Amino acid sequence: MDLSLTDQQEESKTSALDFARRKLNDSVIERDRAGDFSRSGWQDCADFGLQGILVPEKYGGLGLDALYYAAIMEGIGRGCKDNGLIFSINAHVLTCIIPILLHGTEELKKRYIPGLASGELIAANAMTEPDSGSDVYALRTTAVKEDDHYLLNGSKTFVTNAPVADVFIVYAATKKGAGFFGLSCFIVEKGSPGLLVGQKIEKMGLRTSPMAELGFNNCRVPAANLLGEEGAGGILFSSSMEWERGLILAHCLGVMDRLLDDCLEYANTRKPGSQAIGSHQSIAHKLAEMKMRLETSRLMIYKAAWLKTKRKSAALETSLAKLSVSESYIDNCRNALQIYGGYGYMVEYELERELRDALASSLYSGTSEIQKNIISSILL
Ligand SMILES: Cc1cc2nc3c(=O)[nH]c(=O)nc-3n(C[C@H](O)[C@H](O)[C@H](O)COP(=O)(O)OP(=O)(O)OC[C@H]3O[C@@H](n4cnc5c(N)ncnc54)[C@H](O)[C@@H]3O)c2cc1C
């Protein structure tokens, strides 16, 4: 069994690392403090090809597969310290571009995909509601068809990219009380009559990724903007979650790799007194744990990516990857902070931000508890 990347995949990963180091690390501490999204960073990423990795060439993308996505994102994570920007791009690609590509009509693809790949347009995925977080299919937003359009009513919360988005992927009930089978999915444009975008929501981490609530007050959406069939929203959402859970943490492999290297150097050089801290078994063991979690995370992400490349169903593998890698990522950030001692707690060392950013990973795309529910329901 050969698990190595091809030469081209390795090259793409290396050029992503080089690009990220050169272009994406300006004033991250200040932008994190202010909660500033970098539109120029977004455009630089699009010019590099990030938003278009999975987009066919005929719509202006690179036409590459999920394994390339994982490899390139690993390189980006190794080089880029702006986790919020990369989180925003992942949400845009995995929960917005992918469903349009997989379920949109040719007309919808031509209208939206080129702009989404080129960086001109930003997309946001709106599923979560104040009263239906983990129980996603209990949502209350409704969509009622009238002639050639739908009227949407309800609200959404925790919508990543909402303050800056041009296009929203919105899930609503077209058949009330029918849960999974009563949902439909719509592409809603910024400025649609009856669409309200709330104030930016302040977050603990991922602060450079903007987030807001959405309100729909008889929001008028053309019937042609229904994504997939009416009633297919549940299937569409679970397929988009499979892509997201499999790939959203690929860049964290790069982050974990970078943190491990930094910690190794620190453990060898930091001598409070006469002894390097790496000579203490308690510190050395933390490094061993970090390496173990990095390597197991790599296997899980690349297995999920390989399955998506082969267009195979991967509900179990993507939930396993999401659960395991998010917890490993958080644990590795905690280890790094502990290894750096008091310095790790200080903003200047940029580890406290890594930990704040990492903590969200066990919440978004379904919490760790929900991943365990999915995994056990498949097993039982
Ligand atoms: C940084 C960030 C970005 C996000 N971006 C988006 C986005 O772009 N679009 C979007 O639609 N949503 C987004 N979300 C929302 C995210 O998907 C939800 O926060 C998540 O699904 C959990 O919902 P909740 O917060 O309402 O928690 P709740 O559902 O209220 O859960 C609270 C606690 O109870 C546990 N729990 C709930 N139900 C069960 C159960 N059945 N079994 C076991 N435990 C359970 C949960 O695991 C959690 O620990 C984002 C969230 C975060 C943190």
Coordinates of C-alpha atoms and ligand atoms in Angstrom, one line a residue:
M1 CA 0.0 0.0 0.0
D2 CA 1.6 3.3 -1.1
L3 CA 0.3 6.3 0.9
S4 CA 2.8 8.8 -0.5
L5 CA 1.7 11.9 -2.4
T6 CA 2.6 12.1 -6.1
D7 CA 5.4 14.4 -7.1
Q8 CA 2.8 16.9 -8.4
Q9 CA 0.9 16.8 -5.2
E10 CA 4.1 17.4 -3.2
E11 CA 5.0 20.3 -5.5
S12 CA 1.6 21.9 -5.0
K13 CA 1.9 21.5 -1.2
T14 CA 5.4 23.1 -1.3
S15 CA 4.2 26.0 -3.4
A16 CA 1.2 26.5 -1.1
L17 CA 3.6 26.7 1.9
D18 CA 5.8 29.2 0.1
F19 CA 2.8 31.3 -1.0
A20 CA 1.3 31.3 2.5
R21 CA 4.5 32.4 4.2
R22 CA 5.0 35.2 1.7
K23 CA 1.5 36.6 1.5
L24 CA -0.8 35.7 4.4
N25 CA 1.0 36.6 7.7
D26 CA 0.9 40.3 7.8
S27 CA -0.4 41.8 11.1
V28 CA -2.2 38.7 12.2
I29 CA -2.0 39.6 15.9
E30 CA -3.5 43.1 15.2
R31 CA -6.2 41.7 12.8
D32 CA -7.1 39.0 15.4
R33 CA -7.5 41.7 18.1
A34 CA -9.6 43.9 15.8
G35 CA -11.6 41.0 14.3
D36 CA -10.6 42.1 10.8
F37 CA -11.2 39.9 7.7
S38 CA -8.6 40.3 5.1
R39 CA -10.2 40.9 1.7
S40 CA -6.8 41.3 0.1
G41 CA -5.7 38.0 1.6
W42 CA -8.9 36.4 0.2
Q43 CA -8.0 37.7 -3.3
D44 CA -4.4 36.6 -3.0
C45 CA -5.7 33.1 -2.1
A46 CA -8.0 33.1 -5.1
D47 CA -5.3 34.3 -7.4
F48 CA -3.1 31.5 -6.1
G49 CA -6.0 29.1 -7.0
L50 CA -7.2 28.1 -3.5
Q51 CA -10.9 28.8 -3.9
G52 CA -10.8 27.1 -7.3
I53 CA -8.9 23.9 -6.5
L54 CA -12.0 21.7 -6.8
V55 CA -13.6 23.7 -9.6
P56 CA -13.5 22.3 -13.1
E57 CA -11.3 24.3 -15.5
K58 CA -14.3 25.2 -17.7
Y59 CA -15.6 27.4 -14.8
G60 CA -12.2 29.0 -14.2
G61 CA -10.8 26.6 -11.5
L62 CA -7.8 24.3 -11.3
G63 CA -9.9 21.1 -11.9
L64 CA -8.0 19.2 -9.1
D65 CA -9.3 16.5 -6.7
A66 CA -9.8 16.1 -3.0
L67 CA -6.3 14.7 -2.4
Y68 CA -4.8 17.8 -4.0
Y69 CA -7.1 19.9 -1.8
A70 CA -5.8 18.2 1.3
A71 CA -2.2 18.4 0.2
I72 CA -2.4 22.1 -0.7
M73 CA -4.3 23.0 2.5
E74 CA -1.7 21.2 4.5
G75 CA 0.9 23.4 2.9
I76 CA -1.2 26.5 3.5
G77 CA -1.7 25.5 7.2
R78 CA 2.1 25.0 7.7
G79 CA 2.8 28.5 6.3
C80 CA -0.3 30.6 7.2
K81 CA -1.0 31.8 10.7
D82 CA -4.3 33.4 9.8
N83 CA -6.5 30.4 10.6
G84 CA -9.7 32.6 10.3
L85 CA -9.0 33.4 6.7
I86 CA -8.5 29.7 5.8
F87 CA -11.6 28.8 7.8
S88 CA -13.6 31.3 5.7
I89 CA -12.2 29.8 2.5
N90 CA -13.0 26.2 3.6
A91 CA -16.6 27.2 4.4
H92 CA -16.9 29.0 1.0
V93 CA -15.5 26.0 -0.9
L94 CA -16.8 22.9 1.0
T95 CA -20.3 24.1 1.9
C96 CA -21.1 26.5 -1.0
I97 CA -19.1 25.7 -4.1
I98 CA -19.3 22.0 -3.7
P99 CA -23.2 21.8 -3.4
I100 CA -23.5 24.1 -6.4
L101 CA -21.1 22.0 -8.4
L102 CA -22.8 18.7 -7.4
H103 CA -26.5 19.8 -7.5
G104 CA -26.8 23.0 -9.5
T105 CA -28.2 23.3 -12.9
E106 CA -25.8 24.3 -15.7
E107 CA -27.3 27.8 -15.6
L108 CA -26.6 28.2 -11.8
K109 CA -23.1 26.8 -12.2
K110 CA -22.3 29.3 -15.0
R111 CA -23.8 32.2 -13.1
Y112 CA -22.0 31.6 -9.7
I113 CA -19.0 29.3 -9.9
P114 CA -16.6 31.5 -12.0
G115 CA -17.0 34.4 -9.5
L116 CA -16.7 32.1 -6.5
A117 CA -13.5 30.6 -7.9
S118 CA -12.0 33.9 -9.0
G119 CA -12.4 35.6 -5.6
E120 CA -14.9 38.1 -6.9
L121 CA -17.7 36.5 -4.9
I122 CA -17.8 35.3 -1.3
A123 CA -20.3 32.6 -0.2
A124 CA -21.8 31.6 3.1
N125 CA -23.6 28.5 4.3
A126 CA -26.7 29.1 6.4
M127 CA -28.1 26.0 8.2
T128 CA -27.9 26.6 12.0
E129 CA -30.8 28.3 13.7
P130 CA -31.1 29.6 17.3
D131 CA -33.5 26.7 18.2
S132 CA -32.0 23.9 16.1
G133 CA -28.2 23.8 16.5
S134 CA -27.2 20.1 16.6
D135 CA -30.6 18.9 15.7
V136 CA -30.3 20.6 12.3
Y137 CA -33.3 19.0 10.6
A138 CA -35.6 20.6 13.2
L139 CA -35.1 24.0 11.6
R140 CA -38.0 26.4 11.5
T141 CA -37.2 28.6 8.5
T142 CA -39.9 28.1 5.8
A143 CA -40.0 28.5 2.0
V144 CA -43.3 28.8 0.3
K145 CA -43.6 28.7 -3.5
E146 CA -45.6 31.4 -5.2
D147 CA -45.6 31.5 -9.0
D148 CA -42.0 31.8 -10.1
H149 CA -40.4 32.5 -6.7
Y150 CA -40.2 31.3 -3.1
L151 CA -40.9 33.4 0.0
L152 CA -38.5 32.6 2.8
N153 CA -39.3 33.4 6.5
G154 CA -37.2 32.7 9.6
S155 CA -33.7 33.3 10.9
K156 CA -30.2 31.7 10.9
T157 CA -27.3 32.1 13.2
F158 CA -23.5 31.6 13.3
V159 CA -23.2 32.1 9.6
T160 CA -19.5 32.2 8.7
N161 CA -18.7 34.9 6.1
A162 CA -22.2 36.4 6.3
P163 CA -21.0 40.1 6.8
V164 CA -19.0 40.0 3.6
A165 CA -20.9 37.4 1.6
D166 CA -22.5 38.0 -1.9
V167 CA -24.2 34.6 -2.0
F168 CA -25.9 32.5 0.7
I169 CA -26.7 28.8 0.6
V170 CA -29.8 28.6 2.7
Y171 CA -31.7 25.6 3.9
A172 CA -35.4 25.9 4.6
A173 CA -38.5 23.7 5.1
T174 CA -40.7 23.5 2.0
K175 CA -42.8 20.8 3.8
K176 CA -43.3 21.8 7.5
G177 CA -42.7 19.0 10.1
A178 CA -41.3 16.5 7.5
G179 CA -37.7 17.0 8.9
F180 CA -34.9 15.7 6.6
F181 CA -37.3 15.0 3.7
G182 CA -39.1 18.4 3.9
L183 CA -36.0 20.5 3.4
S184 CA -34.9 22.4 0.3
C185 CA -31.8 24.4 -0.5
F186 CA -31.7 27.9 -2.1
I187 CA -29.1 30.2 -3.4
V188 CA -30.0 33.7 -2.0
E189 CA -28.1 36.7 -3.3
K190 CA -27.1 39.6 -1.1
G191 CA -29.6 42.5 -1.5
S192 CA -32.5 40.2 -2.1
P193 CA -35.7 41.8 -0.9
G194 CA -36.5 40.7 2.7
L195 CA -33.0 39.4 3.5
L196 CA -31.4 41.0 6.6
V197 CA -27.7 40.5 7.5
G198 CA -27.1 41.1 11.2
Q199 CA -24.2 42.8 13.0
K200 CA -20.9 40.9 13.1
I201 CA -20.8 38.3 15.9
E202 CA -17.8 38.6 18.2
K203 CA -16.0 35.3 18.7
M204 CA -13.4 33.8 21.0
G205 CA -11.2 32.6 18.1
L206 CA -11.1 32.5 14.3
R207 CA -11.7 36.2 14.8
T208 CA -10.5 37.1 11.3
S209 CA -13.3 35.0 9.9
P210 CA -16.5 37.2 10.0
M211 CA -19.8 35.8 11.2
A212 CA -23.4 37.1 11.5
E213 CA -27.0 36.2 11.9
L214 CA -29.5 36.3 8.9
G215 CA -33.2 37.2 9.0
F216 CA -35.7 36.3 6.3
N217 CA -38.8 38.5 6.2
N218 CA -40.8 37.3 3.1
C219 CA -37.5 37.1 1.4
R220 CA -38.1 36.7 -2.3
V221 CA -35.9 34.1 -4.1
P222 CA -36.4 33.1 -7.8
A223 CA -37.6 29.5 -8.2
A224 CA -34.6 29.0 -10.5
N225 CA -32.4 29.5 -7.5
L226 CA -33.6 26.2 -5.9
L227 CA -30.5 24.0 -5.6
G228 CA -31.4 20.4 -6.5
E229 CA -35.0 19.2 -6.3
E230 CA -37.6 20.5 -3.8
G231 CA -37.3 18.2 -0.8
A232 CA -33.7 17.2 -1.6
G233 CA -32.2 19.7 0.9
G234 CA -31.5 17.1 3.6
I235 CA -29.5 14.9 1.1
L236 CA -27.7 17.9 -0.2
F237 CA -26.7 19.1 3.3
S238 CA -25.5 15.7 4.4
S239 CA -23.4 15.3 1.2
S240 CA -21.9 18.8 1.7
M241 CA -21.2 17.9 5.4
E242 CA -19.3 14.8 4.3
W243 CA -17.0 17.0 2.1
E244 CA -16.6 19.5 5.0
R245 CA -15.9 17.0 7.7
G246 CA -13.4 15.2 5.5
L247 CA -11.4 18.3 4.4
I248 CA -12.0 21.3 6.7
L249 CA -9.2 20.2 9.0
A250 CA -6.6 19.4 6.3
H251 CA -4.9 22.8 6.9
C252 CA -4.6 21.8 10.7
L253 CA -2.1 19.1 9.7
G254 CA 0.2 21.9 8.6
V255 CA -0.5 23.9 11.7
M256 CA 0.3 20.8 13.9
D257 CA 3.5 20.2 11.9
R258 CA 4.6 23.8 12.4
L259 CA 3.8 23.8 16.1
L260 CA 5.7 20.5 16.6
D261 CA 8.8 21.9 14.9
D262 CA 8.7 25.1 16.9
C263 CA 8.2 23.1 20.1
L264 CA 11.2 20.8 19.3
E265 CA 13.4 23.8 18.8
Y266 CA 12.1 25.5 22.0
A267 CA 12.6 22.2 24.0
N268 CA 16.2 22.0 22.8
T269 CA 17.1 25.7 23.4
R270 CA 15.1 26.8 26.4
K271 CA 17.2 26.4 29.6
P272 CA 15.6 27.8 32.7
G273 CA 18.8 27.2 34.7
S274 CA 21.3 24.8 33.2
Q275 CA 19.1 22.1 31.6
A276 CA 17.2 22.2 28.3
I277 CA 13.5 21.5 29.0
G278 CA 13.6 18.8 26.4
S279 CA 15.7 16.7 28.7
H280 CA 12.7 16.4 31.1
Q281 CA 10.7 13.3 30.3
S282 CA 7.5 15.1 30.9
I283 CA 8.3 17.6 28.1
A284 CA 9.8 14.9 25.8
H285 CA 6.6 12.9 26.2
K286 CA 4.4 15.8 25.2
L287 CA 6.5 16.1 22.0
A288 CA 6.0 12.3 21.3
E289 CA 2.2 12.7 21.8
M290 CA 2.2 15.7 19.4
K291 CA 4.0 13.6 16.7
M292 CA 1.6 10.6 17.2
R293 CA -1.5 12.8 16.9
L294 CA -0.1 14.5 13.8
E295 CA 0.6 11.2 12.1
T296 CA -2.7 9.6 12.9
S297 CA -4.5 12.8 11.8
R298 CA -2.6 12.7 8.5
L299 CA -3.8 9.1 7.9
M300 CA -7.4 10.0 8.7
I301 CA -7.6 13.1 6.5
Y302 CA -5.9 11.6 3.5
K303 CA -8.1 8.5 3.8
A304 CA -11.2 10.7 3.8
A305 CA -9.7 12.8 0.9
W306 CA -8.9 9.6 -1.1
L307 CA -12.5 8.4 -0.7
K308 CA -13.9 11.7 -1.8
T309 CA -11.5 11.7 -4.8
K310 CA -12.9 8.3 -5.7
R311 CA -16.4 9.8 -5.3
K312 CA -17.2 7.1 -2.7
S313 CA -19.6 7.6 0.2
A314 CA -17.5 8.3 3.3
A315 CA -20.0 9.2 6.1
L316 CA -18.1 7.0 8.7
E317 CA -14.6 8.0 7.6
T318 CA -15.3 11.7 7.4
S319 CA -17.0 11.8 10.9
L320 CA -14.1 9.8 12.3
A321 CA -11.6 12.2 10.8
K322 CA -13.5 15.3 12.0
L323 CA -13.8 13.9 15.6
S324 CA -10.2 12.6 15.9
V325 CA -8.4 15.4 14.1
S326 CA -10.2 18.2 15.9
E327 CA -9.5 16.7 19.3
S328 CA -5.9 16.1 18.3
Y329 CA -5.5 19.6 17.0
I330 CA -6.8 21.1 20.3
D331 CA -4.6 18.7 22.4
N332 CA -1.5 19.6 20.4
C333 CA -2.2 23.4 20.8
R334 CA -2.5 22.8 24.5
N335 CA 0.7 20.8 24.6
A336 CA 2.5 23.6 22.7
L337 CA 1.3 26.2 25.1
Q338 CA 2.4 24.1 28.1
I339 CA 5.8 23.5 26.6
Y340 CA 6.4 27.2 26.2
G341 CA 5.3 27.8 29.8
G342 CA 4.4 31.4 30.7
Y343 CA 5.7 32.6 27.3
G344 CA 3.0 30.4 25.6
Y345 CA 0.3 32.4 27.4
M346 CA 1.6 35.7 26.0
V347 CA 0.0 37.1 22.8
E348 CA 3.4 37.8 21.2
Y349 CA 4.2 34.1 21.0
E350 CA 1.0 33.4 19.0
L351 CA 0.2 30.2 20.7
E352 CA -2.8 31.4 22.8
R353 CA -4.4 32.5 19.4
E354 CA -3.7 29.0 18.0
L355 CA -5.5 27.4 20.9
R356 CA -8.5 29.8 20.7
D357 CA -8.7 29.1 17.0
A358 CA -8.4 25.3 17.5
L359 CA -11.1 25.1 20.2
A360 CA -13.8 25.9 17.6
S361 CA -13.0 22.8 15.6
S362 CA -14.8 20.5 18.1
L363 CA -18.0 22.7 17.6
Y364 CA -18.4 23.6 13.9
S365 CA -19.5 21.1 11.2
G366 CA -21.2 19.1 14.0
T367 CA -19.8 19.0 17.5
S368 CA -17.6 16.1 18.7
E369 CA -20.7 14.7 20.5
I370 CA -22.6 14.7 17.3
Q371 CA -19.8 13.0 15.4
K372 CA -19.9 10.2 18.0
N373 CA -23.7 9.9 17.5
I374 CA -23.1 9.6 13.7
I375 CA -20.3 7.1 14.1
S376 CA -22.1 4.9 16.7
S377 CA -25.4 5.0 14.6
I378 CA -23.4 3.6 11.6
L379 CA -21.8 1.0 13.8
L380 CA -24.9 -0.2 15.7
Ligands
LIG1 C1 -16.7 29.0 14.6 C2 -18.0 28.5 14.2 C3 -18.4 28.6 12.8 C4 -19.7 28.2 12.4 N1 -20.1 28.4 11.1 C5 -21.4 28.0 10.7 C6 -21.8 28.3 9.4 O1 -21.1 28.8 8.6 N2 -23.1 27.9 9.1 C7 -23.9 27.3 10.0 O2 -25.0 27.0 9.6 N3 -23.5 27.0 11.2 C8 -22.3 27.4 11.6 N4 -21.8 27.1 12.9 C9 -22.8 26.5 13.9 C10 -22.4 25.1 14.3 O3 -22.6 24.2 13.3 C11 -23.2 24.8 15.6 O4 -22.7 25.7 16.6 C12 -23.2 23.4 16.0 O5 -23.8 22.6 15.1 C13 -23.8 23.2 17.4 O6 -25.0 23.8 17.5 P1 -25.3 24.7 18.8 O7 -24.1 25.7 18.9 O8 -26.6 25.2 18.7 O9 -25.2 23.7 20.1 P2 -26.3 22.8 20.7 O10 -26.9 22.0 19.6 O11 -27.2 23.7 21.5 O12 -25.5 21.9 21.6 C14 -25.0 22.3 22.9 C15 -24.2 21.1 23.5 O13 -25.1 19.9 23.6 C16 -24.6 18.8 22.9 N5 -25.6 18.1 22.2 C17 -26.7 18.7 21.5 N6 -27.5 17.7 21.0 C18 -26.9 16.5 21.3 C19 -27.2 15.2 21.0 N7 -28.3 14.8 20.3 N8 -26.4 14.2 21.5 C20 -25.3 14.6 22.2 N9 -24.9 15.8 22.5 C21 -25.7 16.8 22.1 C22 -23.6 19.5 21.8 O14 -22.6 18.6 21.4 C23 -23.1 20.7 22.6 O15 -22.0 20.2 23.4 C24 -20.6 27.6 13.4 C25 -20.2 27.4 14.7 C26 -18.9 27.9 15.1 C27 -18.5 27.7 16.5

